Tab-separated table of N, CA and C in Angstrom:
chain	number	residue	atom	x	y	z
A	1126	UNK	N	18.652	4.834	39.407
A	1126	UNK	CA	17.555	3.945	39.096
A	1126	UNK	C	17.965	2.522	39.437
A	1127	UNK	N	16.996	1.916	39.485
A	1127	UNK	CA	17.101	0.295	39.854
A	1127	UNK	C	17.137	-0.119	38.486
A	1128	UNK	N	18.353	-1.573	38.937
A	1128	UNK	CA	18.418	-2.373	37.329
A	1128	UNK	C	16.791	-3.377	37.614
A	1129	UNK	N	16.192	-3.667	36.679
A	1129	UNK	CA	15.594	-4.583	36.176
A	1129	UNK	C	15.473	-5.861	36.598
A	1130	UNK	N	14.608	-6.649	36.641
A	1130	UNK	CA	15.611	-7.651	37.173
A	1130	UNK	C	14.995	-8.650	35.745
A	1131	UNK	N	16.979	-8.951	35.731
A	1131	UNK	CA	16.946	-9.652	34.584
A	1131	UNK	C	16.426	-11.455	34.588
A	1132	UNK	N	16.401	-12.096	35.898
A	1132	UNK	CA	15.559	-13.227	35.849
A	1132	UNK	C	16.858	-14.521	35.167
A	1133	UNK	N	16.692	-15.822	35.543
A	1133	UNK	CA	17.562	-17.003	35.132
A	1133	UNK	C	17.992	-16.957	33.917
A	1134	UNK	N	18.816	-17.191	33.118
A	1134	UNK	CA	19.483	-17.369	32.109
A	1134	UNK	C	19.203	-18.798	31.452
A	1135	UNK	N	18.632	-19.620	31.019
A	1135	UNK	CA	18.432	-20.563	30.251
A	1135	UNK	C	19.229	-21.462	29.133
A	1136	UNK	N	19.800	-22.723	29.264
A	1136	UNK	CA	20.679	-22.491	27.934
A	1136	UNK	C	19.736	-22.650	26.907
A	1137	UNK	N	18.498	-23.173	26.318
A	1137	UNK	CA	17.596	-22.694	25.155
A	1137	UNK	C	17.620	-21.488	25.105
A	1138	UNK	N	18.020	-20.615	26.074
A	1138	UNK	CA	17.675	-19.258	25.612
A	1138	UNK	C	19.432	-18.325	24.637
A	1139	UNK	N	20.150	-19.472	25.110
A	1139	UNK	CA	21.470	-19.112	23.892
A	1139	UNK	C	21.420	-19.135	22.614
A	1140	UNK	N	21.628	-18.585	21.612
A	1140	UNK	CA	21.434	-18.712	20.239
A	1140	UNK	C	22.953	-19.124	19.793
A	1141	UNK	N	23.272	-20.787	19.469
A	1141	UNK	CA	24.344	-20.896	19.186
A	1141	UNK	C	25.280	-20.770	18.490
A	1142	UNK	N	24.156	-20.215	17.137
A	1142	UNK	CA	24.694	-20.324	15.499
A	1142	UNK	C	23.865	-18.674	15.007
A	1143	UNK	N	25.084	-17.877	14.958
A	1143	UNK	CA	24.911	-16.161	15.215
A	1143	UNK	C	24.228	-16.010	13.204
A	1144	UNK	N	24.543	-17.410	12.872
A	1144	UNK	CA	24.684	-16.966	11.193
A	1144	UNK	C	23.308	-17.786	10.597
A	1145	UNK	N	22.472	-17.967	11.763
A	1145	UNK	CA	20.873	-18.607	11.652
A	1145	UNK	C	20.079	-17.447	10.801
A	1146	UNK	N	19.199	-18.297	10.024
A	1146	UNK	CA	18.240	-17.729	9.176
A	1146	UNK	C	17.089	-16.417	9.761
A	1147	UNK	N	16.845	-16.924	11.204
A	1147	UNK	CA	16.250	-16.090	12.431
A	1147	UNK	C	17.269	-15.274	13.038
A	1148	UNK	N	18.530	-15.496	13.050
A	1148	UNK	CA	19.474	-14.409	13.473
A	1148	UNK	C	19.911	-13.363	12.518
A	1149	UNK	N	19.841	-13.495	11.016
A	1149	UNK	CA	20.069	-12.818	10.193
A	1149	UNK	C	18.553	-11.565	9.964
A	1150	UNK	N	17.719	-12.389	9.833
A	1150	UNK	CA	16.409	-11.168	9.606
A	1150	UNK	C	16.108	-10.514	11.184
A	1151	UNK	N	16.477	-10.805	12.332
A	1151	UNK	CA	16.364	-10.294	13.173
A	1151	UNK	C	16.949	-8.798	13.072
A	1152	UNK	N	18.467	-9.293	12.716
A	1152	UNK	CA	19.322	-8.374	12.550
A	1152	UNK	C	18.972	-7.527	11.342
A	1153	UNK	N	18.350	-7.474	10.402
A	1153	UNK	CA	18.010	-6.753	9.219
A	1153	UNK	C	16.543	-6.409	10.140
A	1154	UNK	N	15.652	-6.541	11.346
A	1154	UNK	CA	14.535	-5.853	11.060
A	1154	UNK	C	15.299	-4.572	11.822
A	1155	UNK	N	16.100	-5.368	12.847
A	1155	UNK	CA	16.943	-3.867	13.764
A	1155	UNK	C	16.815	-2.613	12.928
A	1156	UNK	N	18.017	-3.078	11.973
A	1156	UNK	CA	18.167	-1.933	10.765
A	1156	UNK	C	17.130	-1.347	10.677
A	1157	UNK	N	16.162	-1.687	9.607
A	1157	UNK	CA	14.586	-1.554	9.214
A	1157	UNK	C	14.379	-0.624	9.961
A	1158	UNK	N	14.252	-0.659	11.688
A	1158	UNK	CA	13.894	0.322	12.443
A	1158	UNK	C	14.751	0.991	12.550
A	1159	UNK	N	16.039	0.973	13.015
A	1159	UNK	CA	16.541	2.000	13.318
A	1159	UNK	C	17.035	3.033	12.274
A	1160	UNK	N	17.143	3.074	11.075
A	1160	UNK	CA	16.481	3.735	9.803
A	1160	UNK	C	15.271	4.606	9.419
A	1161	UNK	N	14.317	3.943	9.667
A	1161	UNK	CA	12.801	4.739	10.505
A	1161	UNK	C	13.090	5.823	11.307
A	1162	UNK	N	14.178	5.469	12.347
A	1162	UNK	CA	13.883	6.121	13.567
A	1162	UNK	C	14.592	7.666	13.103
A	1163	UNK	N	15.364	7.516	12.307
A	1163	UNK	CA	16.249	8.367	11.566
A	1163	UNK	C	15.472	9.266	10.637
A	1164	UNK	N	14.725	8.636	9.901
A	1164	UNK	CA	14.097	9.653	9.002
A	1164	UNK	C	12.207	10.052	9.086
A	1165	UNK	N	12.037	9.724	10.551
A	1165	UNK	CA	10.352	10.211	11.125
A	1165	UNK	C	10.426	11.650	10.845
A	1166	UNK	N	9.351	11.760	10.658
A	1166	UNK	CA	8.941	13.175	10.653
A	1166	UNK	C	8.241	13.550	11.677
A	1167	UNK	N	8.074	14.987	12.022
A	1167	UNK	CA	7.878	15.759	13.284
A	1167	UNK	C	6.615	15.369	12.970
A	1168	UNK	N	5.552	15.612	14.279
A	1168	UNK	CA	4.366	14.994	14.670
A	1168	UNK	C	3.224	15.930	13.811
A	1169	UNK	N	3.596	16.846	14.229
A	1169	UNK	CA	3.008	18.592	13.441
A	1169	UNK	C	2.742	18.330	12.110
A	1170	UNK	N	4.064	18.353	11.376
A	1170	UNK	CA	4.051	17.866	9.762
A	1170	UNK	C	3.540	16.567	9.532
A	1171	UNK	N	3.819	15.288	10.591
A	1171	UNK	CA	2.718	14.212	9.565
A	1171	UNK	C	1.225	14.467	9.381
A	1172	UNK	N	1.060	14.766	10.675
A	1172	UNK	CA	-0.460	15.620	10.804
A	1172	UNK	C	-1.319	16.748	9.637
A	1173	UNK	N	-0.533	17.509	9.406
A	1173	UNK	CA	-0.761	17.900	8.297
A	1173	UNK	C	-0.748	17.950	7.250
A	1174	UNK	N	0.493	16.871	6.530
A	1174	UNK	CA	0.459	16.202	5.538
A	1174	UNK	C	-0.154	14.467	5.413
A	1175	UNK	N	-1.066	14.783	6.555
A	1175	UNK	CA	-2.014	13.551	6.560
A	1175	UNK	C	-3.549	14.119	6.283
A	1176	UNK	N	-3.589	15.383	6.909
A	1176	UNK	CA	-5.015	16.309	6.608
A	1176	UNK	C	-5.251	16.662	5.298
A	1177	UNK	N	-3.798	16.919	4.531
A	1177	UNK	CA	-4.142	17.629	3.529
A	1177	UNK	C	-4.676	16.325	2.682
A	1178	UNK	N	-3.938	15.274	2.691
A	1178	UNK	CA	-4.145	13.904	1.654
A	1178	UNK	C	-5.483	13.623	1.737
A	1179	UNK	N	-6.405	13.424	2.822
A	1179	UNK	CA	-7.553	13.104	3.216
A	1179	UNK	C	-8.813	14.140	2.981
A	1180	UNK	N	-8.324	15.355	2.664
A	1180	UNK	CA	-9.122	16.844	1.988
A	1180	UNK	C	-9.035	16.316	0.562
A	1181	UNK	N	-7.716	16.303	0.429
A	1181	UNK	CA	-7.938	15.981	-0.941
A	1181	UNK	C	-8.674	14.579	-1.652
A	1182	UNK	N	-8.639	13.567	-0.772
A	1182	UNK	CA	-9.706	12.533	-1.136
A	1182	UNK	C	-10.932	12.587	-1.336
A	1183	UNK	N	-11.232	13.591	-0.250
A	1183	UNK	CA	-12.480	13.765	0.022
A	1183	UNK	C	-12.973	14.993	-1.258
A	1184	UNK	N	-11.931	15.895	-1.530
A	1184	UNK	CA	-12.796	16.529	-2.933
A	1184	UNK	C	-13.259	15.481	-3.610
A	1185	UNK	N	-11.949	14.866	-4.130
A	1185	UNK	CA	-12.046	13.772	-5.074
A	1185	UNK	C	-13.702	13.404	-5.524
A	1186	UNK	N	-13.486	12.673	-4.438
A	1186	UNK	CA	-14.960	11.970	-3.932
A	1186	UNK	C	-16.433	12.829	-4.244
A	1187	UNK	N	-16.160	13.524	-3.764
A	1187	UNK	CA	-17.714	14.894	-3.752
A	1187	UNK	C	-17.436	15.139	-4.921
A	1188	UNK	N	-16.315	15.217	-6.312
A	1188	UNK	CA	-16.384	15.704	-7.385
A	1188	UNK	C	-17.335	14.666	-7.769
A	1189	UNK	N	-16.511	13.218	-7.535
A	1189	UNK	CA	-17.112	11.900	-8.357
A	1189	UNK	C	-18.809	12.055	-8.473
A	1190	UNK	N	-19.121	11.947	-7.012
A	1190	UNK	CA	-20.214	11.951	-6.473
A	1190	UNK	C	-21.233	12.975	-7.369
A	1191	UNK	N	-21.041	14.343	-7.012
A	1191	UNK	CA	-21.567	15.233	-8.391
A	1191	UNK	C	-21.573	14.876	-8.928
A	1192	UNK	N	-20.998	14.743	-10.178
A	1192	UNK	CA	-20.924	13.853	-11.432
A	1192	UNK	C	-21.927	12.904	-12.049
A	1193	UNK	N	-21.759	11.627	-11.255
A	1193	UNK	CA	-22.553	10.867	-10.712
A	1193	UNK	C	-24.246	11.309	-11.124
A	1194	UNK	N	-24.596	12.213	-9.588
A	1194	UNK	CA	-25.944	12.167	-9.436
A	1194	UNK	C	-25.968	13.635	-10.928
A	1195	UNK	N	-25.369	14.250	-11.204
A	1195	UNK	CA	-25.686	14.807	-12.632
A	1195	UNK	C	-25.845	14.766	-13.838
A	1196	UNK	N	-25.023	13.282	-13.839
A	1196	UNK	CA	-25.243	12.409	-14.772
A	1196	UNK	C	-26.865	11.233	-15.122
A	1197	UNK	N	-27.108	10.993	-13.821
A	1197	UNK	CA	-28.026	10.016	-13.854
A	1197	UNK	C	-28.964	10.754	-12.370
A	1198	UNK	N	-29.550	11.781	-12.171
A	1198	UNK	CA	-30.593	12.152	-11.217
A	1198	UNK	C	-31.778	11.374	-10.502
A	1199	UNK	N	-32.243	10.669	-11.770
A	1199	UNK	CA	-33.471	9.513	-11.163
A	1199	UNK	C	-32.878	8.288	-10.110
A	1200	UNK	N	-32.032	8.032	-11.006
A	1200	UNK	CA	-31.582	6.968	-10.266
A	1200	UNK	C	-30.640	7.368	-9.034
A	1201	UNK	N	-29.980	8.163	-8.617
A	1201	UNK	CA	-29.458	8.375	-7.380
A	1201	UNK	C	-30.603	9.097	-6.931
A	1202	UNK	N	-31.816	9.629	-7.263
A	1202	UNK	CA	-32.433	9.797	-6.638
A	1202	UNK	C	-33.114	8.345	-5.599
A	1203	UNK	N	-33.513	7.791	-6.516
A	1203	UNK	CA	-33.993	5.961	-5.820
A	1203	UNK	C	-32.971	5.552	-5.062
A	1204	UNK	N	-31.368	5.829	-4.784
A	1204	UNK	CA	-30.827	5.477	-4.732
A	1204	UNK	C	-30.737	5.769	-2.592
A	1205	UNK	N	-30.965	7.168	-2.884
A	1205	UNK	CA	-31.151	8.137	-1.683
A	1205	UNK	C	-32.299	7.815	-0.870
A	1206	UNK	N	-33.621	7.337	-1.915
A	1206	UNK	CA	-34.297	6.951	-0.726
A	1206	UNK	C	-34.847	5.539	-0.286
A	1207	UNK	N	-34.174	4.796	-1.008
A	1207	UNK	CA	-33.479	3.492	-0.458
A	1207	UNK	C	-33.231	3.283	0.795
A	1208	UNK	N	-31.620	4.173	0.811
A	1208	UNK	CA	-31.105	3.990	1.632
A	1208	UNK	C	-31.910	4.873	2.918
A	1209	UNK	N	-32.430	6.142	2.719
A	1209	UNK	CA	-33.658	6.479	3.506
A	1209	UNK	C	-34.244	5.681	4.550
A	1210	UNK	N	-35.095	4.892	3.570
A	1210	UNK	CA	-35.919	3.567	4.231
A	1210	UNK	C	-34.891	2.481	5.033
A	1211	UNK	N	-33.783	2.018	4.538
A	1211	UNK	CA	-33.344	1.084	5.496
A	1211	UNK	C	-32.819	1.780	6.698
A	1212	UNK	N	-32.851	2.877	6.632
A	1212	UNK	CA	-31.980	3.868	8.245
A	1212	UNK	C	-33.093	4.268	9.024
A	1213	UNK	N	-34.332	3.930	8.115
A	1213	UNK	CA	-35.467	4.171	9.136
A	1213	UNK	C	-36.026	3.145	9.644
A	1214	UNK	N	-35.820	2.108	9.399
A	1214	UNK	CA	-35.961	0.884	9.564
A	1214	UNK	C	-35.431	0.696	10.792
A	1215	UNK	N	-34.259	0.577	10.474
A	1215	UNK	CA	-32.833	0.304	11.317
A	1215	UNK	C	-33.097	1.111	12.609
A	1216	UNK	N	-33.862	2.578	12.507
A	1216	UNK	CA	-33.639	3.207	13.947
A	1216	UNK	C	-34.617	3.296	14.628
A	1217	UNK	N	-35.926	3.005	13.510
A	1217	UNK	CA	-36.947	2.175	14.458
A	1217	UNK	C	-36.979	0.982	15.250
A	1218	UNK	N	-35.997	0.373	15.082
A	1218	UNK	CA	-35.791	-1.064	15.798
A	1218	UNK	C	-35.907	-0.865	16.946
């Protein structure tokens, strides 16, 4: 393979003082990542332990929701066709 081309060297581009406030968190985000890179999980498993979290929100939700309109019927009824009217509104435009 071909090197790169690495382009002029600059002296602003020297960092003179290795023990700078920007040289220190630089060096701690390295870490940060390369730590990450160590403990990712396979693509398969986040995937599915991302499906399952988001099923499970979503019961959540449809329980709440039941609840909700079983608790108080009239009013999520008004509530439903409310929102009815502004989507018919909206797609009559």
């Amino acid at each position: 393979m071909t090197e790169p081309h690495t382009g002029q060297t600059f002296a602003d581009d020297i960092e003179a003082d290795a023990d700078s406030t920007s040289a220190r968190l630089d060096r701690e985000a390295d870490a940060i990542l390369l730590e990450d890179e160590r403990h990712a999980r396979p693509l398969r498993r986040a995937v599915r332990e991302d499906a399952g979290l988001v099923r499970d929100w979503g019961q959540e939700r449809v329980a709440r929701l039941r609840g909700t309109v079983e608790a108080e019927p009239l009013k999520a009824t008004l509530y439903a066709l409310a929102l009815g009217v502004v989507i018919g509104m909206l797609a009559a435009r």
